[in-house]
CSV table of C-alpha atoms in Angstrom, one decimal:
chain,number,residue,atom,x,y,z
A,1499,UNK,CA,0.0,0.0,0.0
A,1500,UNK,CA,1.2,3.5,-0.9
A,1501,UNK,CA,1.8,6.1,1.8
A,1502,UNK,CA,0.2,8.9,-0.1
A,1503,UNK,CA,-1.8,9.2,-3.4
A,1504,UNK,CA,-2.2,12.6,-5.1
A,1505,UNK,CA,-5.2,12.9,-7.4
A,1506,UNK,CA,-4.4,15.7,-9.8
A,1507,UNK,CA,-1.2,16.5,-11.6
A,1508,UNK,CA,-1.3,20.3,-11.9
A,1509,UNK,CA,0.8,22.7,-9.9
A,1510,UNK,CA,-0.7,22.0,-6.5
A,1511,UNK,CA,-0.6,18.2,-6.9
A,1512,UNK,CA,2.9,18.1,-8.2
A,1513,UNK,CA,4.2,20.6,-5.6
A,1514,UNK,CA,2.6,18.5,-2.8
A,1515,UNK,CA,4.1,15.3,-4.2
A,1516,UNK,CA,7.5,17.0,-4.3
A,1517,UNK,CA,7.2,18.0,-0.6
A,1518,UNK,CA,6.2,14.5,0.4
A,1519,UNK,CA,9.0,12.9,-1.6
A,1520,UNK,CA,11.5,15.2,0.2
A,1521,UNK,CA,10.3,13.6,3.4
A,1522,UNK,CA,11.0,10.2,2.0
A,1523,UNK,CA,7.3,9.3,1.7
A,1524,UNK,CA,6.2,6.8,-1.0
A,1525,UNK,CA,3.9,8.8,-3.2
A,1526,UNK,CA,2.1,8.4,-6.5
A,1527,UNK,CA,0.3,10.9,-8.7
A,1528,UNK,CA,-2.6,10.2,-11.1
A,1529,UNK,CA,-2.9,13.0,-13.5
A,1530,UNK,CA,-6.4,12.4,-15.0
A,1531,UNK,CA,-5.3,13.9,-18.4
A,1532,UNK,CA,-6.7,17.3,-17.3
A,1533,UNK,CA,-3.7,19.4,-16.5
A,1534,UNK,CA,-3.3,20.6,-20.1
A,1535,UNK,CA,-6.7,22.4,-19.7
A,1536,UNK,CA,-6.0,23.7,-16.2
A,1537,UNK,CA,-4.6,27.1,-15.2
A,1538,UNK,CA,-1.3,25.4,-14.2
A,1539,UNK,CA,-0.1,25.2,-17.8
A,1540,UNK,CA,-1.9,28.2,-19.0
A,1541,UNK,CA,-0.9,30.7,-16.4
A,1542,UNK,CA,1.5,33.6,-17.1
A,1543,UNK,CA,3.2,33.2,-13.7
A,1544,UNK,CA,2.8,36.6,-12.2
A,1545,UNK,CA,3.6,36.7,-8.4
A,1546,UNK,CA,2.1,39.9,-6.9
A,1547,UNK,CA,3.9,41.4,-3.9
A,1548,UNK,CA,2.8,40.2,-0.5
A,1549,UNK,CA,0.9,42.2,2.0
A,1550,UNK,CA,3.3,42.5,5.0
A,1551,UNK,CA,0.9,43.8,7.6
A,1552,UNK,CA,-1.9,41.3,7.1
A,1553,UNK,CA,-1.6,39.6,10.5
A,1554,UNK,CA,-5.3,38.8,10.7
A,1555,UNK,CA,-5.9,37.9,7.1
A,1556,UNK,CA,-5.4,34.2,6.6
A,1557,UNK,CA,-5.3,34.4,2.8
A,1558,UNK,CA,-2.6,37.1,2.8
A,1559,UNK,CA,-0.6,35.3,5.4
A,1560,UNK,CA,-0.6,32.2,3.1
A,1561,UNK,CA,0.4,34.4,0.2
A,1562,UNK,CA,3.3,36.1,2.2
A,1563,UNK,CA,4.6,32.7,3.3
A,1564,UNK,CA,4.6,31.4,-0.3
A,1565,UNK,CA,6.2,34.6,-1.6
A,1566,UNK,CA,9.0,34.1,0.9
A,1567,UNK,CA,9.5,30.4,0.0
A,1568,UNK,CA,9.6,31.0,-3.7
A,1569,UNK,CA,13.2,32.0,-4.4
A,1570,UNK,CA,14.8,29.1,-2.6
A,1571,UNK,CA,12.1,26.7,-3.9
A,1572,UNK,CA,12.9,27.6,-7.4
A,1573,UNK,CA,16.6,27.4,-6.8
A,1574,UNK,CA,16.2,23.9,-5.4
A,1575,UNK,CA,14.1,22.8,-8.4
A,1576,UNK,CA,16.6,24.3,-10.8
A,1577,UNK,CA,19.6,22.5,-9.1
A,1578,UNK,CA,17.8,19.2,-9.0
A,1579,UNK,CA,16.2,19.1,-12.4
A,1580,UNK,CA,18.6,21.3,-14.5
A,1581,UNK,CA,15.5,23.3,-15.7
A,1582,UNK,CA,15.6,27.1,-15.3
A,1583,UNK,CA,12.1,28.0,-14.1
A,1584,UNK,CA,12.9,31.6,-14.9
A,1585,UNK,CA,12.0,33.0,-11.4
A,1586,UNK,CA,12.7,36.8,-11.6
A,1587,UNK,CA,11.9,39.5,-9.1
A,1588,UNK,CA,11.5,42.0,-11.9
A,1589,UNK,CA,9.0,44.3,-10.2
A,1590,UNK,CA,5.7,45.5,-11.6
A,1591,UNK,CA,4.3,48.7,-12.9
A,1592,UNK,CA,0.6,49.5,-12.2
A,1593,UNK,CA,-0.9,52.0,-14.6
A,1594,UNK,CA,-4.1,53.8,-15.4
A,1595,UNK,CA,-5.0,55.4,-18.7
A,1596,UNK,CA,-8.7,56.3,-18.2
A,1597,UNK,CA,-10.7,58.0,-15.4
A,1598,UNK,CA,-12.3,54.8,-14.3
A,1599,UNK,CA,-9.0,53.0,-14.1
A,1600,UNK,CA,-7.4,55.9,-12.3
A,1601,UNK,CA,-10.1,55.7,-9.6
A,1602,UNK,CA,-9.5,52.0,-9.2
A,1603,UNK,CA,-5.8,52.5,-9.0
A,1604,UNK,CA,-6.1,55.1,-6.3
A,1605,UNK,CA,-8.3,52.8,-4.3
A,1606,UNK,CA,-5.7,50.0,-4.7
A,1607,UNK,CA,-3.0,52.5,-3.6
A,1608,UNK,CA,-4.8,53.4,-0.4
A,1609,UNK,CA,-5.2,49.7,0.4
A,1610,UNK,CA,-1.5,48.9,-0.4
A,1611,UNK,CA,-0.3,51.7,1.8
A,1612,UNK,CA,-2.4,50.4,4.7
A,1613,UNK,CA,-1.1,46.9,4.2
A,1614,UNK,CA,2.5,47.8,4.0
A,1615,UNK,CA,3.2,47.0,0.3
A,1616,UNK,CA,6.4,48.6,-0.9
A,1617,UNK,CA,5.6,51.0,-3.7
A,1618,UNK,CA,6.7,54.2,-5.4
A,1619,UNK,CA,4.8,56.6,-7.6
A,1620,UNK,CA,6.7,57.1,-10.9
A,1621,UNK,CA,6.5,59.9,-13.5
A,1622,UNK,CA,6.9,60.1,-17.3
A,1623,UNK,CA,10.7,60.4,-17.0
A,1624,UNK,CA,10.9,57.2,-15.0
A,1625,UNK,CA,8.7,55.3,-17.5
A,1626,UNK,CA,10.7,56.6,-20.4
A,1627,UNK,CA,13.8,55.3,-18.8
A,1628,UNK,CA,12.5,51.9,-17.5
A,1629,UNK,CA,9.6,51.0,-19.8
A,1630,UNK,CA,10.0,53.2,-22.9
A,1631,UNK,CA,7.7,51.1,-25.0
A,1632,UNK,CA,4.7,52.0,-22.9
A,1633,UNK,CA,2.2,54.5,-24.3
A,1634,UNK,CA,1.3,57.5,-22.2
A,1635,UNK,CA,-0.6,56.9,-19.0
A,1636,UNK,CA,-2.4,59.1,-16.5
A,1637,UNK,CA,-0.8,57.6,-13.4
A,1638,UNK,CA,1.7,54.8,-12.6
A,1639,UNK,CA,3.2,53.1,-9.5
A,1640,UNK,CA,6.2,50.8,-9.2
A,1641,UNK,CA,6.0,47.8,-6.9
A,1642,UNK,CA,9.5,46.3,-6.8
A,1643,UNK,CA,8.6,43.1,-5.0
A,1644,UNK,CA,6.5,41.7,-7.8
A,1645,UNK,CA,8.0,38.6,-9.4
A,1646,UNK,CA,7.4,36.2,-12.3
A,1647,UNK,CA,8.0,32.5,-12.9
A,1648,UNK,CA,7.6,30.3,-16.0
A,1649,UNK,CA,4.8,27.9,-15.1
A,1650,UNK,CA,5.3,25.3,-17.9
A,1651,UNK,CA,9.0,25.2,-16.9
A,1652,UNK,CA,8.1,24.9,-13.3
A,1653,UNK,CA,5.9,21.9,-14.0
A,1654,UNK,CA,8.6,20.4,-16.1
A,1655,UNK,CA,11.2,20.8,-13.3
A,1656,UNK,CA,8.8,19.3,-10.7
A,1657,UNK,CA,8.1,16.3,-13.0
A,1658,UNK,CA,11.8,15.6,-13.5
A,1659,UNK,CA,12.5,15.9,-9.7
A,1660,UNK,CA,9.7,13.6,-8.8
A,1661,UNK,CA,10.8,11.0,-11.3
A,1662,UNK,CA,14.3,11.2,-10.0
A,1663,UNK,CA,12.9,10.5,-6.5
A,1664,UNK,CA,11.0,7.4,-7.8
A,1665,UNK,CA,7.6,9.0,-7.8
A,1666,UNK,CA,5.2,7.5,-10.4
A,1667,UNK,CA,3.2,10.0,-12.4
A,1668,UNK,CA,0.3,8.3,-14.2
A,1669,UNK,CA,-0.6,10.7,-17.0
A,1670,UNK,CA,-3.1,8.3,-18.7
A,1671,UNK,CA,-4.8,7.1,-15.5
A,1672,UNK,CA,-8.3,8.5,-14.7
A,1673,UNK,CA,-10.0,8.5,-11.3
A,1674,UNK,CA,-13.3,6.6,-11.3
A,1675,UNK,CA,-14.6,6.2,-7.7
A,1676,UNK,CA,-13.6,5.9,-4.1
A,1677,UNK,CA,-13.0,2.6,-2.3
A,1678,UNK,CA,-14.6,2.9,1.2
A,1679,UNK,CA,-14.3,0.6,4.2
A,1680,UNK,CA,-16.6,1.8,7.0
A,1681,UNK,CA,-15.4,5.3,8.0
A,1682,UNK,CA,-12.2,5.2,6.1
A,1683,UNK,CA,-11.2,5.6,2.5
A,1684,UNK,CA,-8.8,2.8,1.6
A,1685,UNK,CA,-8.1,3.8,-2.0
A,1686,UNK,CA,-9.5,4.7,-5.4
A,1687,UNK,CA,-10.7,2.8,-8.4
A,1688,UNK,CA,-9.1,4.1,-11.6
A,1689,UNK,CA,-9.2,3.2,-15.3
A,1690,UNK,CA,-6.0,1.1,-14.6
A,1691,UNK,CA,-7.4,-0.7,-11.6
A,1692,UNK,CA,-7.5,-0.1,-7.8
A,1693,UNK,CA,-4.9,1.9,-6.0
A,1694,UNK,CA,-4.6,1.6,-2.2
A,1695,UNK,CA,-3.1,4.4,-0.1
A,1696,UNK,CA,-2.9,5.4,3.6
A,1697,UNK,CA,-3.4,9.1,2.8
A,1698,UNK,CA,-5.1,10.7,-0.3
A,1699,UNK,CA,-5.0,14.3,-1.5
A,1700,UNK,CA,-7.5,15.8,-3.9
A,1701,UNK,CA,-6.0,18.5,-6.1
A,1702,UNK,CA,-8.1,18.3,-9.2
A,1703,UNK,CA,-8.7,22.0,-9.6
A,1704,UNK,CA,-12.0,23.0,-11.3
A,1705,UNK,CA,-13.0,19.2,-11.4
A,1706,UNK,CA,-12.7,18.9,-7.6
A,1707,UNK,CA,-16.5,19.0,-7.0
A,1708,UNK,CA,-17.1,15.9,-9.1
A,1709,UNK,CA,-14.0,14.2,-7.6
A,1710,UNK,CA,-15.3,14.4,-4.0
A,1711,UNK,CA,-19.0,13.8,-4.8
A,1712,UNK,CA,-18.7,10.2,-3.9
A,1713,UNK,CA,-17.7,11.2,-0.4
A,1714,UNK,CA,-20.9,13.1,0.2
A,1715,UNK,CA,-19.2,16.5,0.2
A,1716,UNK,CA,-20.5,19.5,-1.7
A,1717,UNK,CA,-17.4,21.4,-2.6
A,1718,UNK,CA,-18.4,24.6,-4.5
A,1719,UNK,CA,-15.5,24.9,-6.8
A,1720,UNK,CA,-16.4,26.1,-10.3
A,1721,UNK,CA,-14.3,26.6,-13.5
A,1722,UNK,CA,-13.5,30.1,-14.8
A,1723,UNK,CA,-12.0,30.4,-18.2
A,1724,UNK,CA,-9.0,32.6,-18.8
A,1725,UNK,CA,-7.8,33.4,-22.3
A,1726,UNK,CA,-4.2,34.3,-23.0
A,1727,UNK,CA,-2.3,35.7,-26.0
A,1728,UNK,CA,1.4,35.6,-27.0
A,1729,UNK,CA,3.6,37.5,-29.4
A,1730,UNK,CA,6.9,36.0,-30.4
A,1731,UNK,CA,9.3,39.0,-30.5
A,1732,UNK,CA,13.0,39.1,-31.3
A,1733,UNK,CA,13.8,40.7,-27.9
A,1734,UNK,CA,11.9,41.8,-24.8
A,1735,UNK,CA,10.2,45.1,-25.1
A,1736,UNK,CA,9.2,45.5,-21.5
A,1737,UNK,CA,11.3,44.7,-18.4
A,1738,UNK,CA,8.8,43.9,-15.7
A,1739,UNK,CA,5.1,43.2,-15.4
A,1740,UNK,CA,2.8,45.9,-16.6
A,1741,UNK,CA,-0.6,45.8,-14.9
A,1742,UNK,CA,-3.8,47.7,-15.7
A,1743,UNK,CA,-6.8,46.6,-13.5
A,1744,UNK,CA,-7.0,42.8,-13.8
A,1745,UNK,CA,-5.1,42.6,-17.1
A,1746,UNK,CA,-1.3,42.4,-17.4
A,1747,UNK,CA,1.6,42.2,-19.9
A,1748,UNK,CA,4.9,40.4,-19.3
A,1749,UNK,CA,7.9,39.3,-21.3
A,1750,UNK,CA,9.8,36.0,-20.9
A,1751,UNK,CA,13.5,35.5,-21.4
A,1752,UNK,CA,13.0,34.2,-25.0
A,1753,UNK,CA,11.2,37.5,-26.0
A,1754,UNK,CA,7.7,36.1,-25.8
A,1755,UNK,CA,5.2,38.8,-24.8
A,1756,UNK,CA,2.2,37.5,-22.9
A,1757,UNK,CA,-1.1,39.4,-22.5
A,1758,UNK,CA,-3.8,38.2,-20.1
A,1759,UNK,CA,-6.3,37.5,-19.1
A,1760,UNK,CA,-10.0,37.1,-19.3
A,1761,UNK,CA,-12.2,35.8,-16.5
A,1762,UNK,CA,-15.3,34.0,-17.9
A,1763,UNK,CA,-18.0,31.9,-16.4
A,1764,UNK,CA,-18.6,29.5,-19.2
A,1765,UNK,CA,-18.5,26.1,-17.5
A,1766,UNK,CA,-15.9,23.7,-18.8
A,1767,UNK,CA,-15.7,25.3,-22.2
A,1768,UNK,CA,-11.9,25.8,-22.8
A,1769,UNK,CA,-12.1,27.3,-26.3
A,1770,UNK,CA,-10.7,30.6,-27.4
A,1771,UNK,CA,-13.1,33.1,-28.7
A,1772,UNK,CA,-12.9,35.9,-31.3
A,1773,UNK,CA,-14.2,38.4,-28.8
A,1774,UNK,CA,-11.6,37.3,-26.2
A,1775,UNK,CA,-8.7,37.5,-28.6
A,1776,UNK,CA,-9.8,40.9,-30.0
A,1777,UNK,CA,-10.3,42.3,-26.5
A,1778,UNK,CA,-6.8,41.2,-25.3
A,1779,UNK,CA,-5.2,42.4,-28.5
A,1780,UNK,CA,-6.8,45.8,-28.1
A,1781,UNK,CA,-5.6,46.0,-24.5
A,1782,UNK,CA,-2.0,45.0,-25.4
A,1783,UNK,CA,-1.7,47.3,-28.4
A,1784,UNK,CA,-3.2,50.2,-26.4
A,1785,UNK,CA,-0.3,49.9,-23.9
A,1786,UNK,CA,2.4,48.9,-26.4
A,1787,UNK,CA,1.9,50.8,-29.7
A,1788,UNK,CA,4.9,48.9,-31.2
A,1789,UNK,CA,2.5,45.9,-31.5
A,1790,UNK,CA,0.2,47.7,-33.9
A,1791,UNK,CA,-0.2,45.7,-37.0
A,1792,UNK,CA,1.3,42.6,-35.4
A,1793,UNK,CA,-1.0,39.7,-34.8
A,1794,UNK,CA,-0.5,37.3,-31.8
A,1795,UNK,CA,1.4,34.2,-32.8
A,1796,UNK,CA,-0.3,32.0,-30.2
A,1797,UNK,CA,-3.4,31.9,-28.0
A,1798,UNK,CA,-4.7,29.5,-25.4
A,1799,UNK,CA,-7.0,29.1,-22.4
A,1800,UNK,CA,-6.9,27.6,-18.9
A,1801,UNK,CA,-9.7,26.7,-16.5
A,1802,UNK,CA,-9.2,28.2,-13.0
A,1803,UNK,CA,-10.7,26.7,-9.9
A,1804,UNK,CA,-13.0,29.4,-8.5
A,1805,UNK,CA,-14.3,29.4,-4.9
A,1806,UNK,CA,-17.2,31.6,-4.0
A,1807,UNK,CA,-15.4,33.4,-1.1
A,1808,UNK,CA,-12.0,33.7,-2.8
A,1809,UNK,CA,-10.3,31.4,-0.4
A,1810,UNK,CA,-8.9,28.0,-1.4
A,1811,UNK,CA,-10.0,24.8,0.2
A,1812,UNK,CA,-7.2,23.3,2.4
A,1813,UNK,CA,-7.6,20.6,5.0
A,1814,UNK,CA,-8.8,17.2,6.0
A,1815,UNK,CA,-12.4,16.0,5.7
A,1816,UNK,CA,-14.0,15.5,9.1
A,1817,UNK,CA,-15.6,12.2,8.3
A,1818,UNK,CA,-12.9,10.8,6.0
A,1819,UNK,CA,-9.8,12.0,7.9
A,1820,UNK,CA,-7.3,10.4,5.6
A,1821,UNK,CA,-8.5,12.6,2.7
A,1822,UNK,CA,-7.0,16.1,2.4
A,1823,UNK,CA,-8.4,18.7,0.0
A,1824,UNK,CA,-6.2,21.3,-1.8
A,1825,UNK,CA,-8.1,23.2,-4.4
A,1826,UNK,CA,-9.9,26.4,-5.2
A,1827,UNK,CA,-6.9,28.7,-5.6
A,1828,UNK,CA,-8.5,30.6,-8.6
A,1829,UNK,CA,-5.9,33.0,-10.0
A,1830,UNK,CA,-3.3,32.3,-7.2
A,1831,UNK,CA,-2.5,28.7,-7.7
A,1832,UNK,CA,1.0,29.2,-9.0
A,1833,UNK,CA,1.8,31.8,-6.3
A,1834,UNK,CA,0.4,29.8,-3.4
A,1835,UNK,CA,1.9,26.4,-4.5
A,1836,UNK,CA,4.9,26.3,-2.2
A,1837,UNK,CA,3.0,27.2,1.0
A,1838,UNK,CA,0.1,25.0,0.0
A,1839,UNK,CA,2.4,22.0,-0.6
A,1840,UNK,CA,4.1,22.6,2.7
A,1841,UNK,CA,0.8,22.6,4.6
A,1842,UNK,CA,-0.8,19.7,2.9
A,1843,UNK,CA,2.3,17.5,3.1
A,1844,UNK,CA,2.5,18.1,6.8
A,1845,UNK,CA,-1.2,17.3,7.3
A,1846,UNK,CA,-0.8,14.1,5.3
A,1847,UNK,CA,2.3,13.0,7.4
A,1848,UNK,CA,0.8,13.9,10.8
A,1849,UNK,CA,3.1,16.8,11.5
A,1850,UNK,CA,2.0,19.9,13.3
A,1851,UNK,CA,1.3,23.1,11.4
A,1852,UNK,CA,1.3,26.7,12.7
A,1853,UNK,CA,-1.4,27.9,10.3
A,1854,UNK,CA,-5.1,28.5,11.2
A,1855,UNK,CA,-6.9,26.4,8.6
A,1856,UNK,CA,-10.4,27.2,9.7
A,1857,UNK,CA,-10.9,29.9,7.0
A,1858,UNK,CA,-9.8,27.3,4.4
A,1859,UNK,CA,-11.9,24.5,5.7
A,1860,UNK,CA,-13.5,22.3,2.9
A,1861,UNK,CA,-16.7,22.1,4.9
A,1862,UNK,CA,-17.0,25.9,5.6
A,1863,UNK,CA,-20.3,27.5,4.8
């Protein structure tokens, strides 16, 4: 019998498996063939700066912990796998071009200042020096602690590290149903037969509700589609992340410029749309006039796991206490992966944790 089984091979599932393998735990991952449609592969990898004064906000405490873990976590994965995950504390510029965006930015500024986020208002001269490709904006702020990572490379590094540690990742195996014995889950039935495990983690993102249905749990996680665009450029034309409201631009090391993203309530439809592509193209060209006349070279979508109160679901199930839930991270799954993996791996191995999980309870109402 396995020590631990992870159902779900996206960022949260693989990160948790990596933490468990570091502890010498026998772990296996079944991928369910869904990670290519999830936000793990589709995400741009923006890591917003943490809020340092959020002593009573459980979500921001989780984000701050993860942000602090990220540099060493990425270094370790790079050393072990040989894959550069392109972690870069590049900073981010937050801009406003229109009156409505200006009001929203000012409201965000007030909150940032209360929460202790390091920031600096910048003028046209600063923008001309640091981000000369940007069009004129009404107002701009520089947040130096914003960072980026390359999610597909991060997933590749995790996969290599796990295989080096002897972890089996079943990319063709699909979950079918739970195997129950009284008040305990003893394993799962899959398309490749039964798998027995002492501890099981559900990390199936927007499909988590259907995964846990057989345990009598109503887990209100819903998919939200995010469309993304990419331009393949000869060299980067912006240095850091450029944010305007919920949209952003960033450049990767190879010159690829990413524009994202939409947030759409369309069920499990993961197709791109003409309206989405047009809207994101207009946004990108409006901020970077150099793109005018240049069509995106690639576009894709991802399905994010949305929770109704904005908090992920983390913790054991009261009735089935050898089942741990880790899902519902919405747009923060990449950012929260290190801290989530640390918490979940400790829960699954019976270690103590110093995080109040009540706000993240899978059975909260």
